[in-house]
Coordinates of C-alpha atoms in Angstrom, one line a residue:
Chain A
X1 CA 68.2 10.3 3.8
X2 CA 70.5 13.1 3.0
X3 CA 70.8 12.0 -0.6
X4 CA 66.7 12.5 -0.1
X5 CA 66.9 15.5 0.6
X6 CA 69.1 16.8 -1.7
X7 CA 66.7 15.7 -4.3
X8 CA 63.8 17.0 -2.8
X9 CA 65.2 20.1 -2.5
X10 CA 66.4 19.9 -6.1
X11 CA 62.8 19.2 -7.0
X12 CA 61.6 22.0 -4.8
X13 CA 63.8 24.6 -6.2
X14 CA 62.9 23.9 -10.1
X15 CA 58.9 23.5 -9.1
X16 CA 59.0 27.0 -7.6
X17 CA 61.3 28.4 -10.4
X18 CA 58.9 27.8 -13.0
X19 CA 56.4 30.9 -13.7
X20 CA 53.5 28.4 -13.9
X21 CA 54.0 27.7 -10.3
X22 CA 53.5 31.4 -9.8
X23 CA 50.0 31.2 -12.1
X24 CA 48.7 29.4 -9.4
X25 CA 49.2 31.6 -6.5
X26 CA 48.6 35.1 -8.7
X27 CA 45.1 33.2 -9.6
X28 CA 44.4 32.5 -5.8
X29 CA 44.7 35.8 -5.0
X30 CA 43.3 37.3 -7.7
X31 CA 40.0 35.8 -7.6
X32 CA 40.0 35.8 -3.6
X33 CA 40.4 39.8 -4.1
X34 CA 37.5 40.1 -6.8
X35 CA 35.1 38.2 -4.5
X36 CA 36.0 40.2 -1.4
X37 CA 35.1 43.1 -3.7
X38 CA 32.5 41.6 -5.3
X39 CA 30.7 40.9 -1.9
X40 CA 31.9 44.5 -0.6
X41 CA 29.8 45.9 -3.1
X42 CA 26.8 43.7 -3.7
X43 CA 27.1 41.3 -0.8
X44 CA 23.9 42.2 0.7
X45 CA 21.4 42.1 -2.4
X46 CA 23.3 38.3 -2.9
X47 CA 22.7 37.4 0.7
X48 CA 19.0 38.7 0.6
X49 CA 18.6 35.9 -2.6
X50 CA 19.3 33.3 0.5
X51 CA 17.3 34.8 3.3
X52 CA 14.5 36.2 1.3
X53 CA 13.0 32.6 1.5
X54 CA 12.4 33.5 5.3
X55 CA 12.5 37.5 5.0
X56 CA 8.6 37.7 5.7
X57 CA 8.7 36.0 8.7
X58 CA 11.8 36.6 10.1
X59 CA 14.4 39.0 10.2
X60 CA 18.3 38.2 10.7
X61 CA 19.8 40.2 13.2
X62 CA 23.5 40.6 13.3
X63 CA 26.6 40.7 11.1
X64 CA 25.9 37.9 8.8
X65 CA 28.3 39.3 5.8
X66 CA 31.5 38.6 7.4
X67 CA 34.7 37.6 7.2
X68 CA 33.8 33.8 7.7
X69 CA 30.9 34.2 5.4
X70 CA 33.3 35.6 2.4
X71 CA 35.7 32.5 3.5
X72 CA 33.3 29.8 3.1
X73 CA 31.5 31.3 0.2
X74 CA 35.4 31.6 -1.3
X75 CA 36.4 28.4 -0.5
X76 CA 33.4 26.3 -1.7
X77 CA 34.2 28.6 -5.0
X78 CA 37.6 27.4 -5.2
X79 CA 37.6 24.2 -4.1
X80 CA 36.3 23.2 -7.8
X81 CA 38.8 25.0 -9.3
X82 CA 41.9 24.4 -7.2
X83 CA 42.8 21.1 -8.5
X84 CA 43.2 22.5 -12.1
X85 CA 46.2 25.0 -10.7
X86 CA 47.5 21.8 -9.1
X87 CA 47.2 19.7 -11.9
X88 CA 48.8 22.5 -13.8
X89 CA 52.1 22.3 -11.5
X90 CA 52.2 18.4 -10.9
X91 CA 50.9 17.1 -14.0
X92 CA 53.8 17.2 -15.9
X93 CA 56.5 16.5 -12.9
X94 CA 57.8 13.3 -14.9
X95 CA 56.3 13.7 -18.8
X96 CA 57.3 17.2 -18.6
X97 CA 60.9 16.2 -18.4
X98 CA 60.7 13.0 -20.5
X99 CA 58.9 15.8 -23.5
X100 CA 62.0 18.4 -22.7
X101 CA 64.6 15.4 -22.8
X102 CA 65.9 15.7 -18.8
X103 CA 64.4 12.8 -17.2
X104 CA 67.3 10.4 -18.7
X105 CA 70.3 12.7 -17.0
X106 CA 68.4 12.8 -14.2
X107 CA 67.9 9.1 -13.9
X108 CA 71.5 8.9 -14.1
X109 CA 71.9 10.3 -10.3
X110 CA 72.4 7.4 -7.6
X111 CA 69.1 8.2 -6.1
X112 CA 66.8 5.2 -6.8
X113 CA 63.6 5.7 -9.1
X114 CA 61.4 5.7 -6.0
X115 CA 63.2 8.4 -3.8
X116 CA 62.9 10.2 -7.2
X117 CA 59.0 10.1 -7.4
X118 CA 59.0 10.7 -3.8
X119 CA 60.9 13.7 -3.8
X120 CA 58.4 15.3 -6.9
X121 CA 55.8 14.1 -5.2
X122 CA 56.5 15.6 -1.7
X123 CA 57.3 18.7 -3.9
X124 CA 53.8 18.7 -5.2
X125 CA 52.1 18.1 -2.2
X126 CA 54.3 21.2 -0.9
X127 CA 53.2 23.4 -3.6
X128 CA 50.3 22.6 -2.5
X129 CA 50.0 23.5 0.8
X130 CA 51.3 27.0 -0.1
X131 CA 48.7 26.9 -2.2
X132 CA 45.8 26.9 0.2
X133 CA 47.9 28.5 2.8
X134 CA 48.0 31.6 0.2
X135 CA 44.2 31.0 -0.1
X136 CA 44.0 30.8 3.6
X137 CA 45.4 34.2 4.1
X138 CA 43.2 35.9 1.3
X139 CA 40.2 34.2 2.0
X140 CA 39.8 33.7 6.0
X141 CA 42.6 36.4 7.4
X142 CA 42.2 39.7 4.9
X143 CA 38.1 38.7 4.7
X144 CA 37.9 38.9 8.6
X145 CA 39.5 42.3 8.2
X146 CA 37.4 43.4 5.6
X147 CA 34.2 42.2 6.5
X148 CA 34.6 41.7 10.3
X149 CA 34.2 38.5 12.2
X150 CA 31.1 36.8 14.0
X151 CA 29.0 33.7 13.9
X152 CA 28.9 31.6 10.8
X153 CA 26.0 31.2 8.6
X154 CA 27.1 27.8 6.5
X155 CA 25.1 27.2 3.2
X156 CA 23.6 23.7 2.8
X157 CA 21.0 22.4 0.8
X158 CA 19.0 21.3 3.4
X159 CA 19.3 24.5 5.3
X160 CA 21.4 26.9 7.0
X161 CA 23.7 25.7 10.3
X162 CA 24.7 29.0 12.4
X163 CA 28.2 28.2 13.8
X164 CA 29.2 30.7 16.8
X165 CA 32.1 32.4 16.0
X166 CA 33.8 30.9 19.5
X167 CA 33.4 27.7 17.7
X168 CA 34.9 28.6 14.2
X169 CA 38.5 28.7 14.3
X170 CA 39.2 25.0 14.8
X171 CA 36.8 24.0 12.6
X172 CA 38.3 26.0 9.9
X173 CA 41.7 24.8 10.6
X174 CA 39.8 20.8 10.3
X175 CA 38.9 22.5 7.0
X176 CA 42.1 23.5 5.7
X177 CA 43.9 19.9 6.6
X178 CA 40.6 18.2 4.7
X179 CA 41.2 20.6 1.8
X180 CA 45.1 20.1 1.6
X181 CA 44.2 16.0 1.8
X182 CA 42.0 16.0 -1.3
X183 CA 44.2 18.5 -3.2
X184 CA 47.3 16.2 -2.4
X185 CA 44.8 13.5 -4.3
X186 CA 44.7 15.3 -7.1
X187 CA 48.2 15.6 -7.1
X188 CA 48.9 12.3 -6.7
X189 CA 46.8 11.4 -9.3
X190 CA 48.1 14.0 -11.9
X191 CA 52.1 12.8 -10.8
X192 CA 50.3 9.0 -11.1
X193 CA 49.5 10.2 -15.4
X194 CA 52.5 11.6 -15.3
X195 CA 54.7 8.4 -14.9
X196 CA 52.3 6.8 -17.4
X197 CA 52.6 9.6 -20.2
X198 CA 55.5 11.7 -22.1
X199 CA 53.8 14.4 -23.3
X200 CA 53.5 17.3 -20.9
X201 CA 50.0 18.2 -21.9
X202 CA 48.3 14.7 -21.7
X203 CA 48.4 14.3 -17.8
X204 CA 47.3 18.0 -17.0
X205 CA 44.2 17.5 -19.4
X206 CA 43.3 14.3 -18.3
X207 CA 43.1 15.0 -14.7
X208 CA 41.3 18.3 -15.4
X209 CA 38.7 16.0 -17.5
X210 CA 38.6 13.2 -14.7
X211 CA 37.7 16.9 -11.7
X212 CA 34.9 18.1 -14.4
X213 CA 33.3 14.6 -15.4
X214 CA 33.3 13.8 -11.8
X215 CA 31.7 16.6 -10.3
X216 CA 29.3 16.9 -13.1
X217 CA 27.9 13.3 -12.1
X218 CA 28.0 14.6 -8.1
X219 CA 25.9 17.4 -9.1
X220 CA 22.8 15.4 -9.9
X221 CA 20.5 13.2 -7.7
X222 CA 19.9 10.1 -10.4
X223 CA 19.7 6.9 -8.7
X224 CA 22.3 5.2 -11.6
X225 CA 24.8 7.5 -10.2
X226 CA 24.4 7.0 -6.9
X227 CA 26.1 3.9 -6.9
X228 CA 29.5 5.3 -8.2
X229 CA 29.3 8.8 -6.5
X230 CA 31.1 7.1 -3.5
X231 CA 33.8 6.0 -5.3
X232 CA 34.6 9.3 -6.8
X233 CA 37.0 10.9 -5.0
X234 CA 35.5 14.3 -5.7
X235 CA 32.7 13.5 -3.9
X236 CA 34.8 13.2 -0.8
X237 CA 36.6 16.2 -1.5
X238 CA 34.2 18.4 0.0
X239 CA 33.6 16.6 3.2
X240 CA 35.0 19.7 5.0
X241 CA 31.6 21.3 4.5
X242 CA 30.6 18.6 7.0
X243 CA 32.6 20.3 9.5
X244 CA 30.2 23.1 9.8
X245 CA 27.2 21.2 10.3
X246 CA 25.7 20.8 13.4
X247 CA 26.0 17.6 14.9
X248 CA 29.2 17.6 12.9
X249 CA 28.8 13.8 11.2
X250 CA 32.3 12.5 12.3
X251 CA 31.7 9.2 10.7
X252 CA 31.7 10.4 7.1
X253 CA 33.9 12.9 7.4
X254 CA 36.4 10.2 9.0
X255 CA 35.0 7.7 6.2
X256 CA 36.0 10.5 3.8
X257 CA 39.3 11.3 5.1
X258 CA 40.2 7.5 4.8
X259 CA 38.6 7.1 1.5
X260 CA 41.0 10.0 0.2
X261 CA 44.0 8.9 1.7
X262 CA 43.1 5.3 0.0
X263 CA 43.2 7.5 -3.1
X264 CA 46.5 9.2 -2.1
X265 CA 48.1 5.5 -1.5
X266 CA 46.9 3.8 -4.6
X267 CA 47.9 6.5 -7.1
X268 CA 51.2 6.9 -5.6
X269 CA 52.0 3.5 -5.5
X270 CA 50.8 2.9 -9.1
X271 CA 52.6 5.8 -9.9
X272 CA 56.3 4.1 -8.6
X273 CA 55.3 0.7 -10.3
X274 CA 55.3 3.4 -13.3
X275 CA 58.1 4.6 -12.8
X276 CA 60.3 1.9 -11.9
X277 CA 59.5 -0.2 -14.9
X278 CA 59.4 3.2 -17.5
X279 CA 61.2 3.3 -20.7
X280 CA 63.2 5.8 -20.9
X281 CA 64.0 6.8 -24.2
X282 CA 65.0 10.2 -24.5
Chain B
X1 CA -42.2 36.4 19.3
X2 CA -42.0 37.5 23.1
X3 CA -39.4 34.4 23.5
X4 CA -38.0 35.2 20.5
X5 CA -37.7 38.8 21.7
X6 CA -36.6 37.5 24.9
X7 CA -33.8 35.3 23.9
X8 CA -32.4 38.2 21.5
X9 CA -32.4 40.5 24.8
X10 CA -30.3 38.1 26.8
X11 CA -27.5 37.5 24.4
X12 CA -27.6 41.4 23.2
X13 CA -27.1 41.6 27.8
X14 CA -24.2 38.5 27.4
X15 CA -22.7 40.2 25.2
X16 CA -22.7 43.3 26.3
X17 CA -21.4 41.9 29.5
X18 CA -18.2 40.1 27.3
X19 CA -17.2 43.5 26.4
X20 CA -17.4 45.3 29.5
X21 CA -15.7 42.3 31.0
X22 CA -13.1 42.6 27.9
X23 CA -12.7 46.3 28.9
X24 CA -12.0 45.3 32.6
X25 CA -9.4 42.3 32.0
X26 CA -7.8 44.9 29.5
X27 CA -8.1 47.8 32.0
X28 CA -6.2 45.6 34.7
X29 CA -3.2 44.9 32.0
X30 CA -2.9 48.2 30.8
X31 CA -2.4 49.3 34.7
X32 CA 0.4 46.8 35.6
X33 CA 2.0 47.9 31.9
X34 CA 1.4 51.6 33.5
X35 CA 3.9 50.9 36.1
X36 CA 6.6 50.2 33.6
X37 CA 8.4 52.8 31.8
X38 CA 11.6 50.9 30.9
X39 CA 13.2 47.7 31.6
X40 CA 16.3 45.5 30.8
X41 CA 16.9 42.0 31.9
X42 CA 19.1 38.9 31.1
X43 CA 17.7 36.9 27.9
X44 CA 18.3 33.4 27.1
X45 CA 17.2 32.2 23.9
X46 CA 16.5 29.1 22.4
X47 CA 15.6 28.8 18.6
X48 CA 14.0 25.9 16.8
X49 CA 13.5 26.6 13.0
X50 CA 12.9 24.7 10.1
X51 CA 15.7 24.5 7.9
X52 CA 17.9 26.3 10.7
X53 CA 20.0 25.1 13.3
X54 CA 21.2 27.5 15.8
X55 CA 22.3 27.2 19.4
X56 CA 20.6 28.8 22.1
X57 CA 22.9 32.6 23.1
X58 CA 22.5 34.7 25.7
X59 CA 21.8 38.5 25.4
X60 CA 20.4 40.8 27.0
X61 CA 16.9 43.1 26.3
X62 CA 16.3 46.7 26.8
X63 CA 12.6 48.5 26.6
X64 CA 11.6 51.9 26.5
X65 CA 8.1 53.3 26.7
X66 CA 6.1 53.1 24.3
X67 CA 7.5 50.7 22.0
X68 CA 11.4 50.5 22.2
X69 CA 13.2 47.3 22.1
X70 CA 16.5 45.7 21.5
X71 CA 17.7 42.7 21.9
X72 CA 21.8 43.2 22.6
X73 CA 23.9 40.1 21.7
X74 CA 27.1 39.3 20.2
X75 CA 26.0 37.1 17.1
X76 CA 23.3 36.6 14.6
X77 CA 19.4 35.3 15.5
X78 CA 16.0 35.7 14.2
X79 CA 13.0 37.2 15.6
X80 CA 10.0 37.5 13.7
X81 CA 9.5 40.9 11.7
X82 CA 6.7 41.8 14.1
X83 CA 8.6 41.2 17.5
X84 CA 5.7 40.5 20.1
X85 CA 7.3 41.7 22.7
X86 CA 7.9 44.9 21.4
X87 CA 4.5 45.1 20.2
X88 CA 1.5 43.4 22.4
X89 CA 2.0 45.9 25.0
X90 CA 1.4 48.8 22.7
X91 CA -1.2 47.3 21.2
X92 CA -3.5 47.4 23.7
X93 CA -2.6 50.7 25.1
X94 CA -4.8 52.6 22.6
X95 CA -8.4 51.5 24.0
X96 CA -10.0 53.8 21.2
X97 CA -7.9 51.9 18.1
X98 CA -9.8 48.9 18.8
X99 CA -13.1 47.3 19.9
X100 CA -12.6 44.1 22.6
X101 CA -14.9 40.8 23.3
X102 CA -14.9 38.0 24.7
X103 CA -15.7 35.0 22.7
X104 CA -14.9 32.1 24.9
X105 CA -13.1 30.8 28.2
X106 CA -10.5 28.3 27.7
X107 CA -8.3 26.8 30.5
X108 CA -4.2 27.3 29.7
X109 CA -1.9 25.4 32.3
X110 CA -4.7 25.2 34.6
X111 CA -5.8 29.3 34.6
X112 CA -9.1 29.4 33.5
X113 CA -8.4 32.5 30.6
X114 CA -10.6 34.4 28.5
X115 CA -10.0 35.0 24.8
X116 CA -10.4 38.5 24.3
X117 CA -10.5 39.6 20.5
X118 CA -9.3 42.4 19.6
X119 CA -10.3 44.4 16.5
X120 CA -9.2 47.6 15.0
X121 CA -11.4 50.1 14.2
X122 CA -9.7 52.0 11.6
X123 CA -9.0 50.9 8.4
X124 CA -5.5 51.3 7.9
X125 CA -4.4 49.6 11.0
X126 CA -1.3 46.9 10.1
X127 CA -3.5 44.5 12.6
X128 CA -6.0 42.1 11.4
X129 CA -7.3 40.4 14.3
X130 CA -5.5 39.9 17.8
X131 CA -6.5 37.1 20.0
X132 CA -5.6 37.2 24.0
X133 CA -6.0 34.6 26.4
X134 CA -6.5 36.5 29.5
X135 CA -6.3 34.6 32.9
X136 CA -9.5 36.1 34.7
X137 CA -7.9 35.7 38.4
X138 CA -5.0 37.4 37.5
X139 CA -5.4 39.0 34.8
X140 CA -2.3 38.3 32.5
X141 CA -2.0 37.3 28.8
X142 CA -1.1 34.1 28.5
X143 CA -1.1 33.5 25.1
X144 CA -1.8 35.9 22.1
X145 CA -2.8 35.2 18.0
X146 CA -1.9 38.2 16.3
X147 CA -2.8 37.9 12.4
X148 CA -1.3 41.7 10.4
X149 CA -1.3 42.3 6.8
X150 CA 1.8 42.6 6.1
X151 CA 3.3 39.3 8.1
X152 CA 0.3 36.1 8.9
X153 CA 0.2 35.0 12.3
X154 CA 2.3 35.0 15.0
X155 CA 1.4 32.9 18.3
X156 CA 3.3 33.5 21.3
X157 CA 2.9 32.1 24.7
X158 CA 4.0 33.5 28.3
X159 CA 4.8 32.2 31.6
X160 CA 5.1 34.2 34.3
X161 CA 7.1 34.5 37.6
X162 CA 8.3 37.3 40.0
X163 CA 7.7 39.8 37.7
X164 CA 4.1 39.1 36.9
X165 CA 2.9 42.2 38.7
X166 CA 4.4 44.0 36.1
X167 CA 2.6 41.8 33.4
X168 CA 6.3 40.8 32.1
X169 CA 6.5 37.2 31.7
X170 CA 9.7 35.1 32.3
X171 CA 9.1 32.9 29.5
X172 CA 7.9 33.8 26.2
X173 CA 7.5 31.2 23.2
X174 CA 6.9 32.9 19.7
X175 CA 5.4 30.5 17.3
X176 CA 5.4 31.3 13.6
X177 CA 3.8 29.3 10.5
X178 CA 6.7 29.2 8.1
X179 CA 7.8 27.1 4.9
X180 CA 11.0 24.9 5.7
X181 CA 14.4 26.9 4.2
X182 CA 15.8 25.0 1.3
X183 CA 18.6 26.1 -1.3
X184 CA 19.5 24.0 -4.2
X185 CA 22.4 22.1 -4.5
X186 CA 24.1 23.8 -7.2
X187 CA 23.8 27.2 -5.1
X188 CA 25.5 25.5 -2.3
X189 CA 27.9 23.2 -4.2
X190 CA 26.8 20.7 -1.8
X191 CA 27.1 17.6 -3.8
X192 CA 27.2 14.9 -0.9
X193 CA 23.8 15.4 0.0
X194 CA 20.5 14.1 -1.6
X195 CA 18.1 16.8 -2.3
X196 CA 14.8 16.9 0.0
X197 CA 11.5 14.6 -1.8
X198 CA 9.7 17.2 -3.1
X199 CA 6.8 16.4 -0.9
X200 CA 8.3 18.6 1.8
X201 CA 9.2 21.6 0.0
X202 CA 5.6 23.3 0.2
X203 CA 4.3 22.3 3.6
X204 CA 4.0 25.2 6.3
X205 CA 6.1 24.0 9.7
X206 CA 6.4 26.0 12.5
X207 CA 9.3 27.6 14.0
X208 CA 9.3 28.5 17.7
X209 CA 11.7 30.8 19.3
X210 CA 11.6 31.0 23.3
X211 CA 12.9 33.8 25.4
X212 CA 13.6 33.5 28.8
X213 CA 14.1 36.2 31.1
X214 CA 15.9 36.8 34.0
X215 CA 17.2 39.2 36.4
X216 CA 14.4 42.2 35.3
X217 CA 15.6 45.6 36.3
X218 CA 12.6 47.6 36.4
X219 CA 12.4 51.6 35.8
X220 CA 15.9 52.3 35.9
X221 CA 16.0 55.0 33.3
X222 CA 18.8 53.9 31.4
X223 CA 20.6 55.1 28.6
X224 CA 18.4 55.6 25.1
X225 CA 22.1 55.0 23.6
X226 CA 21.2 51.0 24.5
X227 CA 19.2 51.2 21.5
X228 CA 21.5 52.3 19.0
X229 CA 24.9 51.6 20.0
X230 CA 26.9 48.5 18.3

């Protein structure tokens, strides 16, 4: 175990090290900031385009532009785009040192293959979870003070769900685990190509190609891809917008939680039959 | 001719009688209004839109003579543009605004009612046509029609209980004709769910929201900061 660590912590250190790593979180913020000012300044005429379908009957009383507003709005944004800054980081955990000639002195520790693909895998899924936790703070904690907080209006096609703000803060934190679950997908899959390739590039590209392909056939309602959206992961990696519907459908969100963690299994363990059997030649 | 002269005679008497008895029902309202100059009570609302799901929440309302209102609550809900409850009294304060009849009877809940139209008699007047169902025993409004310019018809219906002396109803149920809310799926990035048959898009539904009242507190001249405090 303490050989484990070591590694791990090894892995930890040179995955933070590298200024791609930092890309990722300058990106999160970035973009979290632009919105918050985006919506500061022209939130309202973008939330009339939503409620102007019911503006001449009703009017909506209360603080709808707040900070839970800016969150969702930020995190259904990102959620698209988060996978390619953790492809970016754990796509090239194993071809990157087989293209920069590493991987052999590194093979030469005691540590067995597999604690080594666990130990940049865990790695991963850690850079990960700062990842969203660095979204988390932009997009829930600095909106709310911005923007102020109070009820919920959730976005969904087939109409708007007003959660009361009592009722938010779990289900955002139900939100943040689902998110973390189907990025640690994508990084399993990206560590997955990166066991099977040895250029650096390869793995990042392919799983950037696999997020937009997938989410391209999500977006439209054709009967020939309705059979195959359920086995696309990225279909499932939005089930936390389930979360703020109301009844909140536990069955598919549990169905997509399982379906994911499938996913999780599967790549990782193809990505140690990989490993193990890999030729290492340089 | 004399029975045709006859029969125009008795329905220019009926209804001449409609509007005098139009004037009365009114006359009655307007006084139990009269003893109101402001009020706040506990409100409990319920909303049932298409396209919208909401819990019920709690507030609580505040009215000034003649026609201010507020609904204080911590959260967001929708009322229609034309608030009925700010408005229906006012409305039929100004007896010179409009011209009154009666043009049926119809029984609501058991109260036989009359349905009092209400037209305005100026030109520029936001109100089409308001329709009142007026129980004749007690005169109250039960229900009301109210089609304006500017925002189609709004239906609301009232049940009343201790407070009916002062015509304020402890139930009030504000039905509106609206189209169901829909937002495409690439707006909401929601790409789990099938979009609605198209069938559905256009049709009108209605969306009721229902007040209920309780624990009035009549004429106790509060603050006018109610109204504009956060």
């Amino acid at each position: 175990m303490k050989e484990f660590i070591a590694i791990f912590k090894n892995e930890l250190v040179k995955t933070m090290k590298r200024p791609r790593s930092f890309i990722g979180f300058a990106i999160i913020s970035f973009v979290c900031m632009v919105l918050q000012a985006a919506f500061y300044q022209d939130g309202k005429e973008l939330l009339s385009m939503v409620t102007s379908q019911f503006e001449q009957v009703f009017s909506v009383q209360g603080n709808v532009l707040n900070g839970n507003l800016i969150c969702f709005i930020i995190l259904q944004t990102l959620i698209v785009q988060m996978p390619l800054l953790v492809a970016f980081v754990t796509g090239d955990t194993i071809s990157g040192e087989a293209a920069s000639g590493t991987l052999r002195f590194l093979l030469t520790r005691p540590a067995s293959r597999t604690k080594i693909l666990l130990a940049k895998w865990l790695s991963g899924l850690l850079y990960t979870l700062i990842l969203l936790a660095i979204l988390g703070f932009f997009a829930l904690i600095v909106s709310r003070w911005i923007f102020g907080e109070g009820d919920l209006v959730a976005l969904n096609s087939d109409g708007l769900t007003i959660i009361r703000a009592h009722e938010i803060n779990w289900r955002w934190a139900a939100a943040f685990f689902i998110a973390f679950l189907s990025l640690s997908v994508v990084a399993t899959y990206a560590v997955m190509l990166s066991t099977m390739m040895d250029n650096s590039i390869t793995p990042i590209v392919t799983v950037m190609v696999t997020i937009i392909v997938f989410t391209i056939i999500g977006l439209f309602d054709m009967p020939s891809f309705d059979l195959i959206k359920p086995f696309l992961f990225t279909t499932h990696m939005i089930s936390w917008r389930s979360l703020f519907e109301d009844p909140i459908p536990w069955n598919v969100i549990i169905q997509s939680c399982s379906i994911l963690a499938i996913h999780i299994m599967l790549f990782l363990g193809i990505g140690i039959y990989y490993f193990k059997r890999k030729d290492i030649q340089s | 001719m004399r029975k045709l002269l006859f029969v125009i005679l008795i329905l220019l008497a009926q209804h001449a009688m409609a509007v005098d008895d139009s004037k009365l029902l009114i006359r009655e309202i307007n006084r139990k209004f009269a003893l109101v100059a402001d009020y706040n009570a506990n409100v409990d609302m319920k909303f049932d839109i298409p396209g919208v799901k909401m819990n019920s929440m709690k507030g609580k309302i505040f009215f000034k003579k003649p026609d201010r209102f507020r609904i204080r609550t911590k959260g967001i809900y929708f009322m229609p543009k034309q608030n009925p409850m700010q408005q229906i009294g006012s409305m039929l304060l100004d007896t010179n605004s409009y011209t009154s009849i009666i043009s049926g009877y119809e029984t609501l809940d058991g109260r036989e009612c009359a349905v009092v139209n209400i037209i305005p008699t100026g030109n520029q007047s936001e109100l089409i046509l308001g329709k009142f169902w007026i129980d004749k025993k007690n005169p109250l409004i039960m229900k009301t029609q109210i089609t304006t310019r500017n925002n189609g018809t709004i239906e609301t219906q009232n049940v009343y209980g201790s407070m009916a002396k002062y015509a304020l109803p402890e139930k009030i149920t504000i039905v509106v004709e609206m189209k169901r809310f829909k937002m495409s799926k690439m707006m909401t990035a929601d790409l789990n769910k099938k979009s609605a048959p198209k069938k559905t898009e256009n049709q009108t539904e209605k969306g009721r929201i229902s007040m209920t009242m309780s624990n009035y507190k009549i004429n106790t001249k509060f603050s006018d900061a109610e109204f504009t405090a956060e």
